[in-house]
CSV table of C-alpha atoms in Angstrom, one decimal:
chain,number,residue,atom,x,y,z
K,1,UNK,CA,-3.5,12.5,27.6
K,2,UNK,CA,-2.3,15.9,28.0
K,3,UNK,CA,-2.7,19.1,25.5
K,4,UNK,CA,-0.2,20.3,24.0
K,5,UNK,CA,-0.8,22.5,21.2
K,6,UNK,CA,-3.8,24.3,18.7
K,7,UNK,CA,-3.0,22.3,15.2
K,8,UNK,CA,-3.2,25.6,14.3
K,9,UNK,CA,-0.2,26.5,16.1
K,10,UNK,CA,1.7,23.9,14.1
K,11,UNK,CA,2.4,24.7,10.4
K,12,UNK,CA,3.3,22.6,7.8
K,13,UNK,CA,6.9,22.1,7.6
K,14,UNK,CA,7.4,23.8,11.4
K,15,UNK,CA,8.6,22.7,14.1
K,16,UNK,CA,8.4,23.8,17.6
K,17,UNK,CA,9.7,23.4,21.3
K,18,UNK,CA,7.8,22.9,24.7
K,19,UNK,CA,8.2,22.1,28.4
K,20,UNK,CA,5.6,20.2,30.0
K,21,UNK,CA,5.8,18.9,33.8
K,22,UNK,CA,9.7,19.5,33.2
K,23,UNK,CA,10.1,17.3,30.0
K,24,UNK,CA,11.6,19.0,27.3
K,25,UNK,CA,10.0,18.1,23.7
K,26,UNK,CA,9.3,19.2,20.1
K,27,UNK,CA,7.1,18.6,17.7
K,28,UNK,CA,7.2,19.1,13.7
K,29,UNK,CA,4.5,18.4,11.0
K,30,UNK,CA,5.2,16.8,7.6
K,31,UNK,CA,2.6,15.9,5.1
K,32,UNK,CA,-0.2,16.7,7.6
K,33,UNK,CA,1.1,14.4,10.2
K,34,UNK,CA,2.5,15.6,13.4
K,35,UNK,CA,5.1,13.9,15.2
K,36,UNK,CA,6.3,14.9,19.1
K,37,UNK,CA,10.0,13.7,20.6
K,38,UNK,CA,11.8,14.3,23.4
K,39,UNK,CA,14.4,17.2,23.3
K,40,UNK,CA,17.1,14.8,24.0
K,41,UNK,CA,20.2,13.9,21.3
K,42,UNK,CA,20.8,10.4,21.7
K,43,UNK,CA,24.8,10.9,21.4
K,44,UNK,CA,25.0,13.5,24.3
K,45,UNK,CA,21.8,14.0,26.0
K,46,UNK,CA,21.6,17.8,24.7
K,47,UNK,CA,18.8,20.0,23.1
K,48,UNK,CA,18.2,20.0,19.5
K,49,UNK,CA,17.2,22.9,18.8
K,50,UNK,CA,19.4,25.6,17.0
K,51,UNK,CA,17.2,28.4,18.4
K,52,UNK,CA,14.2,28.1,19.9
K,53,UNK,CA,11.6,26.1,17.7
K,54,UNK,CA,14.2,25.5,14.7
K,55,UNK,CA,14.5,21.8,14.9
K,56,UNK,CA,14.8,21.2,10.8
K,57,UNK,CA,18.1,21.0,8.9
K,58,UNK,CA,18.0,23.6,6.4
K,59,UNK,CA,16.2,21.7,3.5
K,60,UNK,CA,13.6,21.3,6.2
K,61,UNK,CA,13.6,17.6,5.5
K,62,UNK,CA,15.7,16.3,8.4
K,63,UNK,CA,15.6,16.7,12.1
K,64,UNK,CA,19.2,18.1,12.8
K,65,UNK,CA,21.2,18.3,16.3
K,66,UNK,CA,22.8,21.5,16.5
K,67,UNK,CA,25.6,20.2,19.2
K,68,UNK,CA,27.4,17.6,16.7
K,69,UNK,CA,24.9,18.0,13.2
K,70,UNK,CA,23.2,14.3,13.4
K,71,UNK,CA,20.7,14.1,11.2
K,72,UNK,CA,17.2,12.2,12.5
K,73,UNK,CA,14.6,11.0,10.3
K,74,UNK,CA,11.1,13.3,11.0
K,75,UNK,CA,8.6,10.0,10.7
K,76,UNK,CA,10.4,7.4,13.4
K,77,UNK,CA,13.3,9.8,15.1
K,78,UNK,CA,16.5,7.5,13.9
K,79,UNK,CA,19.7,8.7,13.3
K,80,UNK,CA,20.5,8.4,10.0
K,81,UNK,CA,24.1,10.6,9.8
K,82,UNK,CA,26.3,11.5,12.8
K,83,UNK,CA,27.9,10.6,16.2
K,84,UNK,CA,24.8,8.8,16.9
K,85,UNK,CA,23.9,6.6,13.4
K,86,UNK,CA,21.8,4.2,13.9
K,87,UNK,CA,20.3,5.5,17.4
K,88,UNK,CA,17.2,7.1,17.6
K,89,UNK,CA,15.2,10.0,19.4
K,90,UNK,CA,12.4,8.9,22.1
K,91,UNK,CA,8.9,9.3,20.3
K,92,UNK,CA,6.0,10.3,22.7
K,93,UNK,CA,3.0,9.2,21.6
K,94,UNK,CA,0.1,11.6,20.5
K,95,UNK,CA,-2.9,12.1,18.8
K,96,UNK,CA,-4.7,15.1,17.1
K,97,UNK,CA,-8.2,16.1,16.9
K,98,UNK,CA,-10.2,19.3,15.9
K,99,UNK,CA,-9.1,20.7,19.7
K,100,UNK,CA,-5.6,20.3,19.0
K,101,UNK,CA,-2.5,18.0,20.0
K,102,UNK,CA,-2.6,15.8,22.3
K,103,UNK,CA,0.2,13.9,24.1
K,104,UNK,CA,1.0,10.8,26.6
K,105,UNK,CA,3.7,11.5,29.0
């Protein structure tokens, strides 16, 4: 396991961008959970991110690519509007204790 983040360092409703050993990923809380995926659109390999740690569609209840607009459920990654319905972003597994978050590349 490798750290990633304080919990601190990840609010409820935030999301936020990282590059560890080269791999590009984000993570977002919701509901006290945290979730970390791979920076990678299913439809064309590209980013997420609108600018840097904005991962969220605007209602902040939707993971939203800003290349084509696909719209990725926060709990399991999949596509549930856009180019790339019914695809879904690579989740990396991870854990969280009172150090912080912790993830398995």
């Amino acid at each position: 396991m490798k750290f990633l983040c304080a919990g601190a360092d990840l609010v409820e409703g935030g999301s936020r961008g990282f590059d560890i050993d080269g791999k590009k990923l984000f993570t977002v809380r919701r509901a006290g959970q945290a979730y970390v995926y791979l920076n990678r659109c299913p439809h064309r390999g590209v980013g997420l991110e609108w600018h840097p740690d904005q991962f969220l569609d605007p209602s902040n209840s939707l993971l939203q690519c800003a290349t084509h607009g696909a719209l990725f459920l926060i709990e399991d990654g999949e596509c549930v509007a856009g180019p790339c319905a019914g695809q879904s972003l690579t989740a990396i597994p991870c854990r969280e204790d009172a150090q912080g978050l912790w993830i398995d590349v």
